[in-house]
Amino acid sequence: MYLVESKGGAIACMLLALFFLGTWPAIMTLLERRGRLPQHTYLDYTLTNLLAAIVIALTFGEIGQSSPEQPNFIAQLSQDNWPSVLFAMAGGVVLSLGNLSTQYAWAFVGLSVTEVITASITVVIGTTLNYFLDDKINRAEILFPGVGCFLIAVCLGSAVHSSNAADNKAKLNKLRKAGYSSASKEATTNKELEDLENGNGTTEKAKAGTADFLVELENRRAIKVFGKSTFIGLAITFFAGVCFSLFSPAFNLATNDQWHTLKEGVPKLVVYTAFFYFSVSCFVLALVLNITFLYRPVLDLPRSSFKAYLNDWNGRGWAFLAGLLCGFGNGLQFMGGQAAGYAAADAVQALPLVSTFWGILLFGEYRRSSRRTYILLGSMLFMFIVAVAVLMASSGHRK
């Protein structure tokens, strides 16, 4: 079994995890904006997410010699370690609920702000829990100022959202005053959708950040948001944040048995075995919920079926990639956390840095916004950079 034993290796794992975990939400958002049903996307995503855990367990979990204190992955599957297994599976359940919730929140609140809010809740609750579970191996004088930096960034992120929403509202009001015909809009949109489906691409696209772009996006996307309260998205986002804040402490308990639930002589779960059980429970819950949502959709989405899902190959490769990125990102986070402490590993919750980058590059978020929005956005990104640096600097070393 391969273990990350150095602080440098742990930080490398966290940085790579930061990129992976900040990129897969952008892919999922892209597919929803192209009109693919989120139930279809999530079913594809969850398959490769589980595959990533199996690959990690059968490679890193089987490297080297097995010992009684640190058995390899396969050797540990038959051991009497169910209390720790249940903690790992509980972590998978709350992560699955959080990921599923954010998939709907992205449409209402936006990629960047959703990630900022969920990350902040995770840091405030999850990092504090991990600090005490890890017997305070992280330096408190550095760790908690890092948490404070995240909170400042959250306030700035909320201000960015408020300012950008006001900008968009002003754009749409200007469009209405210009006498934008709803009938003409509908006819144009139908033609655009037909061209997109046929791959012709002959219709000129509206420029990102314009009112026409916002209207086209609403007509093309799977989850319709015009006329709906953003409080729906915020409620979903806060629920997801609480779920995210609990999955890392649950995994911490699974691998370190701080509550001494294992029988005497039974070795603690190695990170790869715990990650396997974690991912299995995540997969099972996602499968059950999304198949249910095919036939009983939420938020006024159209009904679908399992047959329709199987025949929907539009964007399937991207959904598979998102699952792999999330799976390997979580695995790297846990590998780094086992060496440096899970509180420091929560530095990957600075993933809004990456998500905001993709949001600006891919989706034109904040394009043609006001100067105030740009200043707030720059301040938020700067504070996140400071936060991740401080949180990583707090990392200790597990004995």
Tab-separated table of C-alpha atoms in Angstrom:
chain	number	residue	atom	x	y	z
A	1	MET	CA	0.000	0.000	0.000
A	2	TYR	CA	1.331	3.397	-1.025
A	3	LEU	CA	1.201	6.152	1.595
A	4	VAL	CA	1.992	9.845	1.181
A	5	GLU	CA	4.563	10.406	3.926
A	6	SER	CA	5.954	13.888	3.272
A	7	LYS	CA	4.430	17.315	3.722
A	8	GLY	CA	5.472	18.232	0.175
A	9	GLY	CA	3.729	15.167	-1.229
A	10	ALA	CA	0.599	15.971	0.749
A	11	ILE	CA	0.530	19.538	-0.577
A	12	ALA	CA	1.041	18.262	-4.145
A	13	CYS	CA	-1.969	15.964	-3.675
A	14	MET	CA	-4.049	18.880	-2.393
A	15	LEU	CA	-3.110	21.174	-5.288
A	16	LEU	CA	-3.963	18.520	-7.879
A	17	ALA	CA	-7.206	17.772	-6.045
A	18	LEU	CA	-7.971	21.509	-6.064
A	19	PHE	CA	-7.769	21.588	-9.868
A	20	PHE	CA	-9.815	18.410	-10.365
A	21	LEU	CA	-12.535	19.350	-7.858
A	22	GLY	CA	-12.820	22.845	-9.305
A	23	THR	CA	-13.108	21.633	-12.896
A	24	TRP	CA	-15.764	18.918	-12.801
A	25	PRO	CA	-18.563	21.334	-11.717
A	26	ALA	CA	-17.808	23.461	-14.789
A	27	ILE	CA	-18.293	20.430	-17.036
A	28	MET	CA	-21.618	19.565	-15.399
A	29	THR	CA	-22.755	23.190	-15.735
A	30	LEU	CA	-21.761	23.236	-19.399
A	31	LEU	CA	-23.942	20.202	-20.133
A	32	GLU	CA	-26.948	21.687	-18.313
A	33	ARG	CA	-26.555	24.936	-20.249
A	34	ARG	CA	-26.571	22.911	-23.474
A	35	GLY	CA	-29.931	21.413	-22.525
A	36	ARG	CA	-28.962	17.972	-21.231
A	37	LEU	CA	-31.153	16.772	-18.384
A	38	PRO	CA	-29.240	16.812	-15.071
A	39	GLN	CA	-30.573	13.333	-14.214
A	40	HIS	CA	-28.898	11.896	-17.331
A	41	THR	CA	-25.657	13.739	-16.647
A	42	TYR	CA	-25.469	12.668	-13.006
A	43	LEU	CA	-26.101	8.995	-13.792
A	44	ASP	CA	-23.152	9.041	-16.214
A	45	TYR	CA	-21.013	10.990	-13.750
A	46	THR	CA	-21.621	8.594	-10.866
A	47	LEU	CA	-20.487	5.558	-12.901
A	48	THR	CA	-16.996	6.907	-13.556
A	49	ASN	CA	-16.808	8.429	-10.082
A	50	LEU	CA	-17.055	4.887	-8.673
A	51	LEU	CA	-14.634	3.617	-11.323
A	52	ALA	CA	-12.007	6.129	-10.135
A	53	ALA	CA	-12.270	4.814	-6.561
A	54	ILE	CA	-11.873	1.212	-7.747
A	55	VAL	CA	-8.821	2.119	-9.841
A	56	ILE	CA	-7.199	3.955	-6.905
A	57	ALA	CA	-7.906	1.054	-4.528
A	58	LEU	CA	-6.534	-1.620	-6.876
A	59	THR	CA	-3.381	0.349	-7.719
A	60	PHE	CA	-2.198	2.550	-4.829
A	61	GLY	CA	-4.001	0.304	-2.341
A	62	GLU	CA	-2.120	-2.792	-3.521
A	63	ILE	CA	1.382	-1.358	-3.990
A	64	GLY	CA	3.999	-2.830	-1.642
A	65	GLN	CA	3.772	-5.358	1.147
A	66	SER	CA	0.743	-5.773	3.389
A	67	SER	CA	1.297	-5.590	7.163
A	68	PRO	CA	-0.992	-6.320	10.141
A	69	GLU	CA	-1.094	-2.618	11.040
A	70	GLN	CA	-1.523	-1.390	7.459
A	71	PRO	CA	-3.056	-4.133	5.307
A	72	ASN	CA	-3.506	-3.746	1.586
A	73	PHE	CA	-6.932	-3.004	0.140
A	74	ILE	CA	-8.053	-6.535	-0.748
A	75	ALA	CA	-6.734	-8.016	2.507
A	76	GLN	CA	-8.775	-5.525	4.525
A	77	LEU	CA	-12.099	-6.245	2.809
A	78	SER	CA	-12.610	-9.405	4.880
A	79	GLN	CA	-11.745	-7.862	8.275
A	80	ASP	CA	-14.248	-7.037	11.038
A	81	ASN	CA	-14.128	-3.264	10.648
A	82	TRP	CA	-17.796	-2.428	10.105
A	83	PRO	CA	-17.956	0.558	12.506
A	84	SER	CA	-15.331	2.343	10.408
A	85	VAL	CA	-16.954	1.148	7.179
A	86	LEU	CA	-20.240	2.729	8.271
A	87	PHE	CA	-18.498	6.059	8.942
A	88	ALA	CA	-16.982	5.915	5.445
A	89	MET	CA	-20.353	5.092	3.885
A	90	ALA	CA	-22.032	7.903	5.836
A	91	GLY	CA	-19.479	10.276	4.338
A	92	GLY	CA	-20.371	8.995	0.875
A	93	VAL	CA	-24.070	9.555	1.514
A	94	VAL	CA	-23.684	13.211	2.535
A	95	LEU	CA	-21.256	13.898	-0.323
A	96	SER	CA	-23.705	12.393	-2.813
A	97	LEU	CA	-26.522	14.550	-1.442
A	98	GLY	CA	-24.303	17.633	-1.610
A	99	ASN	CA	-23.152	17.017	-5.176
A	100	LEU	CA	-26.679	16.253	-6.344
A	101	SER	CA	-27.987	19.439	-4.725
A	102	THR	CA	-25.339	21.702	-6.218
A	103	GLN	CA	-26.169	20.432	-9.699
A	104	TYR	CA	-29.507	22.249	-9.385
A	105	ALA	CA	-28.116	25.212	-7.441
A	106	TRP	CA	-25.639	26.077	-10.232
A	107	ALA	CA	-28.543	26.977	-12.524
A	108	PHE	CA	-30.192	29.314	-10.004
A	109	VAL	CA	-27.256	30.913	-8.214
A	110	GLY	CA	-24.426	30.496	-10.730
A	111	LEU	CA	-21.298	28.347	-10.687
A	112	SER	CA	-18.968	30.771	-8.900
A	113	VAL	CA	-21.297	31.873	-6.096
A	114	THR	CA	-22.586	28.348	-5.436
A	115	GLU	CA	-19.033	27.082	-5.013
A	116	VAL	CA	-18.103	30.039	-2.789
A	117	ILE	CA	-21.009	29.486	-0.389
A	118	THR	CA	-20.629	25.698	-0.154
A	119	ALA	CA	-16.859	26.016	0.284
A	120	SER	CA	-17.269	28.539	3.081
A	121	ILE	CA	-19.708	26.363	5.016
A	122	THR	CA	-17.397	23.394	4.541
A	123	VAL	CA	-14.417	25.324	5.877
A	124	VAL	CA	-16.217	26.845	8.856
A	125	ILE	CA	-17.895	23.607	10.016
A	126	GLY	CA	-15.841	20.805	8.476
A	127	THR	CA	-12.380	22.231	9.082
A	128	THR	CA	-13.199	23.001	12.714
A	129	LEU	CA	-14.457	19.441	13.269
A	130	ASN	CA	-11.386	17.972	11.575
A	131	TYR	CA	-9.056	20.124	13.677
A	132	PHE	CA	-10.369	18.578	16.898
A	133	LEU	CA	-10.671	15.063	15.434
A	134	ASP	CA	-7.025	15.247	14.352
A	135	ASP	CA	-5.954	16.033	17.933
A	136	LYS	CA	-4.992	19.567	16.868
A	137	ILE	CA	-2.064	18.506	14.664
A	138	ASN	CA	-2.610	21.627	12.564
A	139	ARG	CA	-1.296	24.930	13.887
A	140	ALA	CA	-4.304	26.821	15.235
A	141	GLU	CA	-2.572	30.205	15.034
A	142	ILE	CA	-2.404	29.718	11.237
A	143	LEU	CA	-5.439	27.499	10.619
A	144	PHE	CA	-8.149	29.726	12.048
A	145	PRO	CA	-6.926	32.957	10.406
A	146	GLY	CA	-7.184	30.930	7.180
A	147	VAL	CA	-10.794	30.144	8.032
A	148	GLY	CA	-11.309	33.865	8.596
A	149	CYS	CA	-9.899	34.603	5.137
A	150	PHE	CA	-12.456	32.226	3.655
A	151	LEU	CA	-15.258	34.036	5.452
A	152	ILE	CA	-14.081	37.390	4.075
A	153	ALA	CA	-13.988	35.876	0.594
A	154	VAL	CA	-17.535	34.589	1.106
A	155	CYS	CA	-18.772	38.088	1.900
A	156	LEU	CA	-17.017	39.382	-1.207
A	157	GLY	CA	-18.507	36.532	-3.247
A	158	SER	CA	-21.998	37.409	-2.067
A	159	ALA	CA	-21.353	41.018	-3.052
A	160	VAL	CA	-20.177	39.866	-6.494
A	161	HIS	CA	-23.401	37.897	-6.948
A	162	SER	CA	-25.552	40.837	-5.866
A	163	SER	CA	-23.723	43.273	-8.126
A	164	ASN	CA	-23.780	40.926	-11.128
A	165	ALA	CA	-27.494	40.184	-10.630
A	166	ALA	CA	-28.187	43.924	-10.671
A	167	ASP	CA	-26.139	44.245	-13.870
A	168	ASN	CA	-28.120	41.452	-15.555
A	169	LYS	CA	-31.430	42.935	-14.451
A	170	ALA	CA	-30.446	46.281	-15.949
A	171	LYS	CA	-29.513	44.584	-19.245
A	172	LEU	CA	-32.864	42.777	-19.464
A	173	ASN	CA	-34.809	45.940	-18.600
A	174	LYS	CA	-32.964	47.803	-21.341
A	175	LEU	CA	-33.876	45.032	-23.779
A	176	ARG	CA	-37.560	45.254	-22.850
A	177	LYS	CA	-37.562	49.031	-23.268
A	178	ALA	CA	-36.082	48.553	-26.726
A	179	GLY	CA	-39.278	46.700	-27.657
A	180	TYR	CA	-37.907	43.177	-27.825
A	181	SER	CA	-40.652	41.019	-29.352
A	182	SER	CA	-41.350	37.827	-27.411
A	183	ALA	CA	-42.829	36.184	-30.500
A	184	SER	CA	-39.757	37.037	-32.544
A	185	LYS	CA	-37.538	35.821	-29.710
A	186	GLU	CA	-39.330	32.459	-29.590
A	187	ALA	CA	-39.090	31.948	-33.337
A	188	THR	CA	-35.408	32.847	-33.358
A	189	THR	CA	-34.655	30.597	-30.412
A	190	ASN	CA	-36.448	27.628	-31.993
A	191	LYS	CA	-34.378	28.102	-35.145
A	192	GLU	CA	-31.170	28.286	-33.102
A	193	LEU	CA	-32.023	25.121	-31.204
A	194	GLU	CA	-32.797	23.306	-34.458
A	195	ASP	CA	-29.455	24.372	-35.898
A	196	LEU	CA	-27.640	23.266	-32.747
A	197	GLU	CA	-29.341	19.868	-32.789
A	198	ASN	CA	-28.519	19.355	-36.461
A	199	GLY	CA	-24.968	20.583	-35.999
A	200	ASN	CA	-25.354	23.304	-38.632
A	201	GLY	CA	-24.291	26.206	-36.428
A	202	THR	CA	-25.466	28.723	-39.023
A	203	THR	CA	-27.220	31.022	-36.576
A	204	GLU	CA	-25.070	33.817	-35.218
A	205	LYS	CA	-24.759	33.554	-31.457
A	206	ALA	CA	-25.356	36.488	-29.163
A	207	LYS	CA	-22.261	37.918	-27.514
A	208	ALA	CA	-21.566	36.770	-23.960
A	209	GLY	CA	-22.778	39.160	-21.310
A	210	THR	CA	-25.498	40.764	-23.435
A	211	ALA	CA	-29.229	40.616	-22.708
A	212	ASP	CA	-29.749	38.573	-25.883
A	213	PHE	CA	-27.221	36.065	-24.565
A	214	LEU	CA	-29.122	35.737	-21.264
A	215	VAL	CA	-32.397	35.126	-23.105
A	216	GLU	CA	-30.843	32.563	-25.454
A	217	LEU	CA	-29.287	30.754	-22.507
A	218	GLU	CA	-32.640	30.535	-20.714
A	219	ASN	CA	-34.318	29.011	-23.750
A	220	ARG	CA	-31.528	26.527	-24.384
A	221	ARG	CA	-30.771	25.279	-20.866
A	222	ALA	CA	-32.412	22.294	-19.137
A	223	ILE	CA	-33.298	24.033	-15.845
A	224	LYS	CA	-35.414	27.140	-16.433
A	225	VAL	CA	-34.688	29.941	-13.961
A	226	PHE	CA	-36.460	33.062	-15.268
A	227	GLY	CA	-39.330	34.039	-13.008
A	228	LYS	CA	-38.173	31.791	-10.162
A	229	SER	CA	-36.900	33.031	-6.834
A	230	THR	CA	-33.152	32.823	-6.252
A	231	PHE	CA	-33.998	31.858	-2.669
A	232	ILE	CA	-34.728	28.366	-4.032
A	233	GLY	CA	-31.161	28.133	-5.266
A	234	LEU	CA	-29.742	29.632	-2.080
A	235	ALA	CA	-31.663	27.145	0.082
A	236	ILE	CA	-30.349	24.253	-2.016
A	237	THR	CA	-26.850	25.727	-1.826
A	238	PHE	CA	-26.853	26.026	1.971
A	239	PHE	CA	-28.146	22.451	2.277
A	240	ALA	CA	-25.321	21.276	0.019
A	241	GLY	CA	-22.772	23.209	2.080
A	242	VAL	CA	-23.849	21.471	5.284
A	243	CYS	CA	-23.577	18.088	3.536
A	244	PHE	CA	-20.087	18.908	2.250
A	245	SER	CA	-18.975	20.024	5.702
A	246	LEU	CA	-19.760	16.575	7.145
A	247	PHE	CA	-18.265	14.183	4.599
A	248	SER	CA	-14.601	14.884	5.358
A	249	PRO	CA	-14.969	14.499	9.181
A	250	ALA	CA	-16.869	11.230	8.584
A	251	PHE	CA	-14.011	9.972	6.411
A	252	ASN	CA	-11.549	11.136	9.064
A	253	LEU	CA	-13.354	9.018	11.684
A	254	ALA	CA	-13.368	6.058	9.313
A	255	THR	CA	-9.600	6.069	8.807
A	256	ASN	CA	-8.378	7.141	12.259
A	257	ASP	CA	-11.004	5.688	14.648
A	258	GLN	CA	-10.800	8.598	17.091
A	259	TRP	CA	-13.889	7.302	18.908
A	260	HIS	CA	-12.363	3.806	19.363
A	261	THR	CA	-15.239	1.892	17.785
A	262	LEU	CA	-13.069	-0.925	16.400
A	263	LYS	CA	-12.421	-4.092	18.374
A	264	GLU	CA	-8.981	-4.504	19.917
A	265	GLY	CA	-6.466	-5.803	17.407
A	266	VAL	CA	-8.479	-4.786	14.333
A	267	PRO	CA	-6.429	-2.368	12.190
A	268	LYS	CA	-7.859	0.993	11.189
A	269	LEU	CA	-9.251	1.351	7.695
A	270	VAL	CA	-6.543	2.380	5.255
A	271	VAL	CA	-7.441	5.403	3.160
A	272	TYR	CA	-8.011	3.322	0.008
A	273	THR	CA	-10.429	0.880	1.638
A	274	ALA	CA	-12.336	3.736	3.246
A	275	PHE	CA	-12.481	5.580	-0.076
A	276	PHE	CA	-13.861	2.462	-1.781
A	277	TYR	CA	-16.731	2.069	0.701
A	278	PHE	CA	-17.255	5.838	0.639
A	279	SER	CA	-17.652	5.784	-3.146
A	280	VAL	CA	-19.917	2.715	-3.172
A	281	SER	CA	-22.462	4.391	-0.879
A	282	CYS	CA	-22.171	7.593	-2.908
A	283	PHE	CA	-22.893	5.589	-6.077
A	284	VAL	CA	-25.862	3.650	-4.691
A	285	LEU	CA	-27.636	6.744	-3.359
A	286	ALA	CA	-27.023	8.702	-6.575
A	287	LEU	CA	-28.357	5.795	-8.637
A	288	VAL	CA	-31.554	5.484	-6.590
A	289	LEU	CA	-32.283	9.225	-6.450
A	290	ASN	CA	-31.572	9.975	-10.103
A	291	ILE	CA	-33.579	7.044	-11.442
A	292	THR	CA	-36.427	8.310	-9.247
A	293	PHE	CA	-35.955	11.829	-10.652
A	294	LEU	CA	-36.225	10.453	-14.199
A	295	TYR	CA	-39.869	9.590	-13.558
A	296	ARG	CA	-40.607	12.163	-10.824
A	297	PRO	CA	-38.535	15.214	-11.788
A	298	VAL	CA	-38.098	18.252	-9.547
A	299	LEU	CA	-38.101	21.995	-10.326
A	300	ASP	CA	-40.449	21.591	-13.322
A	301	LEU	CA	-37.988	19.540	-15.358
A	302	PRO	CA	-39.488	17.288	-18.076
A	303	ARG	CA	-40.135	13.620	-17.341
A	304	SER	CA	-37.711	11.102	-18.771
A	305	SER	CA	-37.148	7.346	-18.587
A	306	PHE	CA	-34.303	4.902	-18.164
A	307	LYS	CA	-34.572	4.002	-21.855
A	308	ALA	CA	-34.317	7.679	-22.820
A	309	TYR	CA	-31.253	8.000	-20.583
A	310	LEU	CA	-29.551	5.014	-22.236
A	311	ASN	CA	-30.186	6.520	-25.681
A	312	ASP	CA	-28.929	9.988	-24.708
A	313	TRP	CA	-25.319	10.113	-25.904
A	314	ASN	CA	-25.222	13.893	-26.254
A	315	GLY	CA	-22.479	14.981	-23.847
A	316	ARG	CA	-22.020	11.542	-22.268
A	317	GLY	CA	-18.248	11.644	-22.701
A	318	TRP	CA	-18.062	14.958	-20.838
A	319	ALA	CA	-20.179	13.563	-18.003
A	320	PHE	CA	-17.856	10.546	-17.767
A	321	LEU	CA	-14.872	12.922	-17.574
A	322	ALA	CA	-16.550	14.907	-14.778
A	323	GLY	CA	-16.996	11.712	-12.753
A	324	LEU	CA	-13.346	10.753	-13.179
A	325	LEU	CA	-12.140	14.216	-12.148
A	326	CYS	CA	-14.342	14.226	-9.048
A	327	GLY	CA	-13.350	10.670	-8.091
A	328	PHE	CA	-9.624	11.218	-8.454
A	329	GLY	CA	-9.931	14.658	-6.830
A	330	ASN	CA	-11.570	13.200	-3.722
A	331	GLY	CA	-9.021	10.381	-3.612
A	332	LEU	CA	-6.107	12.813	-3.754
A	333	GLN	CA	-7.706	14.982	-1.066
A	334	PHE	CA	-7.981	12.009	1.285
A	335	MET	CA	-4.440	10.810	0.508
A	336	GLY	CA	-3.095	14.272	1.346
A	337	GLY	CA	-5.280	14.517	4.434
A	338	GLN	CA	-4.010	11.226	5.818
A	339	ALA	CA	-0.478	12.641	5.820
A	340	ALA	CA	-0.958	16.318	6.645
A	341	GLY	CA	-4.249	16.353	8.536
A	342	TYR	CA	-7.745	16.623	7.118
A	343	ALA	CA	-8.114	20.220	8.290
A	344	ALA	CA	-5.261	21.268	6.005
A	345	ALA	CA	-6.604	19.040	3.222
A	346	ASP	CA	-9.774	21.130	3.330
A	347	ALA	CA	-7.708	23.764	1.529
A	348	VAL	CA	-9.156	22.171	-1.608
A	349	GLN	CA	-12.347	24.010	-0.651
A	350	ALA	CA	-10.690	26.958	-2.371
A	351	LEU	CA	-11.959	25.279	-5.532
A	352	PRO	CA	-14.091	28.384	-6.341
A	353	LEU	CA	-10.798	29.814	-7.623
A	354	VAL	CA	-10.808	27.185	-10.349
A	355	SER	CA	-14.572	27.187	-10.879
A	356	THR	CA	-14.644	30.979	-11.256
A	357	PHE	CA	-11.858	30.755	-13.832
A	358	TRP	CA	-13.874	28.239	-15.865
A	359	GLY	CA	-17.054	30.257	-15.343
A	360	ILE	CA	-15.427	33.325	-16.871
A	361	LEU	CA	-13.630	31.436	-19.652
A	362	LEU	CA	-16.391	29.011	-20.708
A	363	PHE	CA	-19.659	30.696	-19.802
A	364	GLY	CA	-18.879	34.394	-20.020
A	365	GLU	CA	-19.849	35.008	-16.402
A	366	TYR	CA	-19.369	38.684	-15.447
A	367	ARG	CA	-18.790	39.598	-19.112
A	368	ARG	CA	-19.838	43.191	-19.806
A	369	SER	CA	-20.517	43.779	-16.116
A	370	SER	CA	-20.005	46.988	-14.180
A	371	ARG	CA	-16.681	48.229	-12.831
A	372	ARG	CA	-17.947	47.572	-9.293
A	373	THR	CA	-18.520	43.897	-10.139
A	374	TYR	CA	-15.008	43.535	-11.539
A	375	ILE	CA	-13.424	45.108	-8.452
A	376	LEU	CA	-15.390	42.800	-6.148
A	377	LEU	CA	-14.524	39.770	-8.286
A	378	GLY	CA	-10.817	40.557	-8.196
A	379	SER	CA	-10.941	41.074	-4.430
A	380	MET	CA	-12.733	37.751	-3.932
A	381	LEU	CA	-10.185	35.829	-5.991
A	382	PHE	CA	-7.286	37.491	-4.168
A	383	MET	CA	-8.746	36.573	-0.777
A	384	PHE	CA	-9.230	32.967	-1.880
A	385	ILE	CA	-5.576	32.781	-2.915
A	386	VAL	CA	-4.570	34.055	0.530
A	387	ALA	CA	-6.964	31.593	2.205
A	388	VAL	CA	-5.643	28.495	0.450
A	389	ALA	CA	-2.031	29.512	1.129
A	390	VAL	CA	-2.709	30.066	4.843
A	391	LEU	CA	-4.677	26.831	5.198
A	392	MET	CA	-1.901	24.804	3.559
A	393	ALA	CA	0.713	26.503	5.741
A	394	SER	CA	-1.142	25.224	8.812
A	395	SER	CA	-0.600	21.564	7.884
A	396	GLY	CA	1.073	19.384	10.479
A	397	HIS	CA	2.200	15.772	10.167
A	398	ARG	CA	0.286	12.783	11.450
A	399	LYS	CA	2.410	10.611	13.732
